[in-house]
Amino acid sequence: GIAPLLNVTSAQTMLQCCVFAGLLQSEDRGIAKLHGGETVIGGEVFSSGRQIAFDYIANIAKTVCADGFLQYDVAIRRMPCSD
């Protein structure tokens, strides 16, 4: 998972990103709003037994809500597979 190392309300969330030219052809799939204990699953996308795409996390934004709970806005994108 992805989480801060110490205090979740005040510590920054650190991520390591990659660069891949194929991501330029990806499309936006929306934002999942997650709270404690929830997950988002990406990965391989199949149609008729053939992999056609790959869903991945493009960005995560952490928000401390007024009630003190955390919300993570997780941006999902889909990269098509080439033949």
CSV table of N, CA and C in Angstrom, one decimal:
chain,number,residue,atom,x,y,z
A,1,GLY,N,0.8,-1.2,0.0
A,1,GLY,CA,0.0,0.0,0.0
A,1,GLY,C,0.9,1.2,0.0
A,2,ILE,N,0.2,2.4,0.0
A,2,ILE,CA,0.9,3.7,0.0
A,2,ILE,C,0.4,4.4,1.2
A,3,ALA,N,1.3,4.8,2.1
A,3,ALA,CA,1.0,5.4,3.3
A,3,ALA,C,2.2,6.3,3.8
A,4,PRO,N,1.9,7.3,4.7
A,4,PRO,CA,3.0,8.0,5.3
A,4,PRO,C,3.7,7.1,6.3
A,5,LEU,N,4.9,7.4,6.7
A,5,LEU,CA,5.6,6.6,7.6
A,5,LEU,C,5.2,6.9,9.1
A,6,LEU,N,4.7,8.1,9.4
A,6,LEU,CA,4.5,8.4,10.8
A,6,LEU,C,3.0,8.8,11.0
A,7,ASN,N,2.7,10.0,11.4
A,7,ASN,CA,1.4,10.5,11.7
A,7,ASN,C,0.7,10.7,10.4
A,8,VAL,N,-0.4,10.0,10.2
A,8,VAL,CA,-1.1,10.0,8.9
A,8,VAL,C,-1.8,11.4,8.6
A,9,THR,N,-2.1,12.1,9.6
A,9,THR,CA,-2.8,13.4,9.4
A,9,THR,C,-1.8,14.5,9.1
A,10,SER,N,-0.6,14.4,9.5
A,10,SER,CA,0.3,15.5,9.3
A,10,SER,C,1.5,15.2,8.4
A,11,ALA,N,1.9,13.9,8.3
A,11,ALA,CA,3.0,13.5,7.4
A,11,ALA,C,2.7,13.5,6.0
A,12,GLN,N,3.6,13.9,5.1
A,12,GLN,CA,3.4,13.9,3.7
A,12,GLN,C,3.4,12.5,3.2
A,13,THR,N,2.6,12.3,2.1
A,13,THR,CA,2.6,11.0,1.4
A,13,THR,C,3.7,11.0,0.4
A,14,MET,N,4.6,10.1,0.4
A,14,MET,CA,5.7,10.1,-0.6
A,14,MET,C,5.5,9.0,-1.6
A,15,LEU,N,5.7,9.4,-2.9
A,15,LEU,CA,5.5,8.4,-4.0
A,15,LEU,C,6.7,8.5,-4.9
A,16,GLN,N,6.9,7.3,-5.5
A,16,GLN,CA,8.0,7.3,-6.5
A,16,GLN,C,7.3,7.0,-7.9
A,17,CYS,N,7.5,7.9,-8.8
A,17,CYS,CA,6.8,7.8,-10.1
A,17,CYS,C,7.8,7.3,-11.2
A,18,CYS,N,7.2,6.9,-12.3
A,18,CYS,CA,8.0,6.5,-13.4
A,18,CYS,C,7.6,7.2,-14.7
A,19,VAL,N,8.4,7.1,-15.7
A,19,VAL,CA,8.2,7.7,-17.0
A,19,VAL,C,8.1,6.6,-18.0
A,20,PHE,N,7.1,6.6,-18.9
A,20,PHE,CA,7.0,5.6,-19.9
A,20,PHE,C,6.2,6.3,-21.1
A,21,ALA,N,6.7,6.3,-22.3
A,21,ALA,CA,6.1,7.0,-23.4
A,21,ALA,C,4.7,6.5,-23.7
A,22,GLY,N,4.5,5.2,-23.5
A,22,GLY,CA,3.1,4.7,-23.7
A,22,GLY,C,2.0,5.3,-22.9
A,23,LEU,N,2.4,5.9,-21.8
A,23,LEU,CA,1.4,6.6,-21.0
A,23,LEU,C,0.7,7.8,-21.6
A,24,LEU,N,1.4,8.3,-22.7
A,24,LEU,CA,0.8,9.5,-23.4
A,24,LEU,C,-0.5,9.1,-24.0
A,25,GLN,N,-0.7,7.8,-24.3
A,25,GLN,CA,-2.0,7.4,-24.9
A,25,GLN,C,-3.0,7.0,-23.9
A,26,SER,N,-2.8,7.1,-22.7
A,26,SER,CA,-3.7,6.7,-21.6
A,26,SER,C,-4.9,7.7,-21.6
A,27,GLU,N,-6.0,7.2,-21.0
A,27,GLU,CA,-7.2,8.0,-20.9
A,27,GLU,C,-7.7,8.0,-19.4
A,28,ASP,N,-8.3,9.1,-19.1
A,28,ASP,CA,-8.8,9.3,-17.7
A,28,ASP,C,-9.9,8.4,-17.4
A,29,ARG,N,-9.9,7.7,-16.2
A,29,ARG,CA,-11.0,6.8,-15.8
A,29,ARG,C,-11.7,7.3,-14.6
A,30,GLY,N,-11.3,8.5,-14.1
A,30,GLY,CA,-12.0,9.1,-13.0
A,30,GLY,C,-11.2,9.1,-11.7
A,31,ILE,N,-11.8,9.6,-10.7
A,31,ILE,CA,-11.1,9.7,-9.4
A,31,ILE,C,-11.9,8.9,-8.3
A,32,ALA,N,-11.2,8.0,-7.7
A,32,ALA,CA,-11.8,7.2,-6.6
A,32,ALA,C,-11.5,7.9,-5.3
A,33,LYS,N,-12.6,8.2,-4.5
A,33,LYS,CA,-12.5,8.9,-3.2
A,33,LYS,C,-12.4,7.8,-2.1
A,34,LEU,N,-11.2,7.6,-1.5
A,34,LEU,CA,-11.0,6.5,-0.5
A,34,LEU,C,-10.9,7.0,0.9
A,35,HIS,N,-11.3,6.2,1.8
A,35,HIS,CA,-11.2,6.5,3.3
A,35,HIS,C,-10.4,5.3,3.9
A,36,GLY,N,-10.1,5.4,5.2
A,36,GLY,CA,-9.3,4.4,5.8
A,36,GLY,C,-9.9,3.0,5.6
A,37,GLY,N,-9.0,2.0,5.3
A,37,GLY,CA,-9.4,0.7,5.1
A,37,GLY,C,-9.9,0.3,3.7
A,38,GLU,N,-10.1,1.3,2.8
A,38,GLU,CA,-10.6,1.1,1.5
A,38,GLU,C,-9.4,1.0,0.5
A,39,THR,N,-9.6,0.3,-0.6
A,39,THR,CA,-8.6,0.1,-1.6
A,39,THR,C,-9.2,0.3,-3.0
A,40,VAL,N,-8.3,0.6,-3.9
A,40,VAL,CA,-8.6,0.7,-5.3
A,40,VAL,C,-7.7,-0.3,-6.0
A,41,ILE,N,-8.3,-1.1,-7.0
A,41,ILE,CA,-7.5,-2.1,-7.6
A,41,ILE,C,-7.5,-1.8,-9.1
A,42,GLY,N,-6.3,-1.8,-9.7
A,42,GLY,CA,-6.1,-1.5,-11.1
A,42,GLY,C,-5.5,-2.8,-11.7
A,43,GLY,N,-4.7,-2.6,-12.7
A,43,GLY,CA,-4.0,-3.8,-13.3
A,43,GLY,C,-4.6,-4.1,-14.7
A,44,GLU,N,-4.4,-5.3,-15.1
A,44,GLU,CA,-4.8,-5.8,-16.4
A,44,GLU,C,-6.3,-5.7,-16.7
A,45,VAL,N,-6.6,-5.3,-17.9
A,45,VAL,CA,-8.0,-5.3,-18.3
A,45,VAL,C,-8.1,-6.2,-19.5
A,46,PHE,N,-9.1,-7.2,-19.4
A,46,PHE,CA,-9.2,-8.2,-20.4
A,46,PHE,C,-10.6,-8.1,-21.1
A,47,SER,N,-10.6,-8.5,-22.4
A,47,SER,CA,-11.8,-8.6,-23.2
A,47,SER,C,-11.7,-9.8,-24.0
A,48,SER,N,-12.7,-10.7,-24.0
A,48,SER,CA,-12.7,-12.0,-24.7
A,48,SER,C,-11.4,-12.7,-24.5
A,49,GLY,N,-10.9,-12.8,-23.3
A,49,GLY,CA,-9.6,-13.5,-23.0
A,49,GLY,C,-8.3,-12.9,-23.4
A,50,ARG,N,-8.4,-11.7,-23.9
A,50,ARG,CA,-7.2,-11.0,-24.4
A,50,ARG,C,-7.0,-9.7,-23.6
A,51,GLN,N,-5.8,-9.4,-23.2
A,51,GLN,CA,-5.5,-8.2,-22.5
A,51,GLN,C,-5.5,-7.0,-23.4
A,52,ILE,N,-6.4,-6.0,-23.1
A,52,ILE,CA,-6.6,-4.9,-24.0
A,52,ILE,C,-6.0,-3.6,-23.4
A,53,ALA,N,-5.8,-3.6,-22.1
A,53,ALA,CA,-5.4,-2.3,-21.4
A,53,ALA,C,-4.9,-2.6,-20.0
A,54,PHE,N,-4.4,-1.5,-19.4
A,54,PHE,CA,-3.8,-1.6,-18.1
A,54,PHE,C,-4.3,-0.4,-17.3
A,55,ASP,N,-5.0,-0.6,-16.2
A,55,ASP,CA,-5.4,0.6,-15.3
A,55,ASP,C,-4.3,0.8,-14.3
A,56,TYR,N,-4.0,2.1,-14.1
A,56,TYR,CA,-2.9,2.4,-13.1
A,56,TYR,C,-3.3,3.7,-12.4
A,57,ILE,N,-2.7,3.9,-11.2
A,57,ILE,CA,-2.9,5.1,-10.4
A,57,ILE,C,-2.0,6.2,-11.0
A,58,ALA,N,-2.6,7.3,-11.3
A,58,ALA,CA,-1.8,8.4,-11.9
A,58,ALA,C,-1.4,9.4,-10.9
A,59,ASN,N,-2.3,9.6,-9.8
A,59,ASN,CA,-2.0,10.6,-8.8
A,59,ASN,C,-2.8,10.3,-7.6
A,60,ILE,N,-2.3,10.7,-6.4
A,60,ILE,CA,-3.0,10.6,-5.2
A,60,ILE,C,-2.9,11.9,-4.4
A,61,ALA,N,-4.1,12.4,-4.0
A,61,ALA,CA,-4.1,13.7,-3.2
A,61,ALA,C,-4.8,13.3,-1.9
A,62,LYS,N,-4.1,13.7,-0.8
A,62,LYS,CA,-4.6,13.4,0.6
A,62,LYS,C,-5.2,14.7,1.1
A,63,THR,N,-6.4,14.5,1.7
A,63,THR,CA,-7.1,15.6,2.3
A,63,THR,C,-7.5,15.2,3.8
A,64,VAL,N,-7.3,16.1,4.7
A,64,VAL,CA,-7.8,15.9,6.1
A,64,VAL,C,-9.1,16.7,6.1
A,65,CYS,N,-10.2,15.9,6.3
A,65,CYS,CA,-11.5,16.4,6.3
A,65,CYS,C,-11.8,17.2,7.6
A,66,ALA,N,-12.9,18.0,7.6
A,66,ALA,CA,-13.2,18.8,8.8
A,66,ALA,C,-13.4,17.9,10.1
A,67,ASP,N,-13.9,16.7,9.9
A,67,ASP,CA,-14.1,15.8,11.0
A,67,ASP,C,-12.9,15.1,11.5
A,68,GLY,N,-11.7,15.4,10.8
A,68,GLY,CA,-10.4,14.8,11.2
A,68,GLY,C,-10.1,13.5,10.5
A,69,PHE,N,-11.0,13.0,9.7
A,69,PHE,CA,-10.8,11.8,8.9
A,69,PHE,C,-10.0,12.1,7.7
A,70,LEU,N,-9.3,11.2,7.1
A,70,LEU,CA,-8.6,11.3,5.9
A,70,LEU,C,-9.4,10.9,4.7
A,71,GLN,N,-9.2,11.6,3.6
A,71,GLN,CA,-9.7,11.1,2.3
A,71,GLN,C,-8.6,11.2,1.3
A,72,TYR,N,-8.5,10.2,0.5
A,72,TYR,CA,-7.5,10.1,-0.6
A,72,TYR,C,-8.2,10.1,-1.9
A,73,ASP,N,-7.9,11.1,-2.8
A,73,ASP,CA,-8.5,11.2,-4.1
A,73,ASP,C,-7.5,10.5,-5.0
A,74,VAL,N,-7.8,9.4,-5.6
A,74,VAL,CA,-6.9,8.5,-6.4
A,74,VAL,C,-7.4,8.6,-7.8
A,75,ALA,N,-6.5,9.2,-8.6
A,75,ALA,CA,-6.8,9.4,-10.1
A,75,ALA,C,-6.4,8.1,-10.8
A,76,ILE,N,-7.3,7.5,-11.6
A,76,ILE,CA,-7.0,6.3,-12.3
A,76,ILE,C,-7.0,6.6,-13.8
A,77,ARG,N,-6.0,6.0,-14.5
A,77,ARG,CA,-5.9,6.2,-15.9
A,77,ARG,C,-5.8,4.8,-16.5
A,78,ARG,N,-6.2,4.7,-17.8
A,78,ARG,CA,-6.1,3.4,-18.5
A,78,ARG,C,-5.2,3.5,-19.7
A,79,MET,N,-4.2,2.7,-19.8
A,79,MET,CA,-3.3,2.7,-20.9
A,79,MET,C,-3.6,1.5,-21.8
A,80,PRO,N,-3.9,1.8,-23.1
A,80,PRO,CA,-4.2,0.7,-24.0
A,80,PRO,C,-3.0,-0.2,-24.3
A,81,CYS,N,-3.2,-1.4,-24.6
A,81,CYS,CA,-2.1,-2.3,-25.0
A,81,CYS,C,-1.9,-2.3,-26.5
A,82,SER,N,-0.7,-2.3,-26.9
A,82,SER,CA,-0.5,-2.4,-28.3
A,82,SER,C,-0.4,-3.9,-28.8
A,83,ASP,N,-0.6,-4.1,-30.0
A,83,ASP,CA,-0.6,-5.5,-30.5
A,83,ASP,C,0.7,-6.2,-30.4
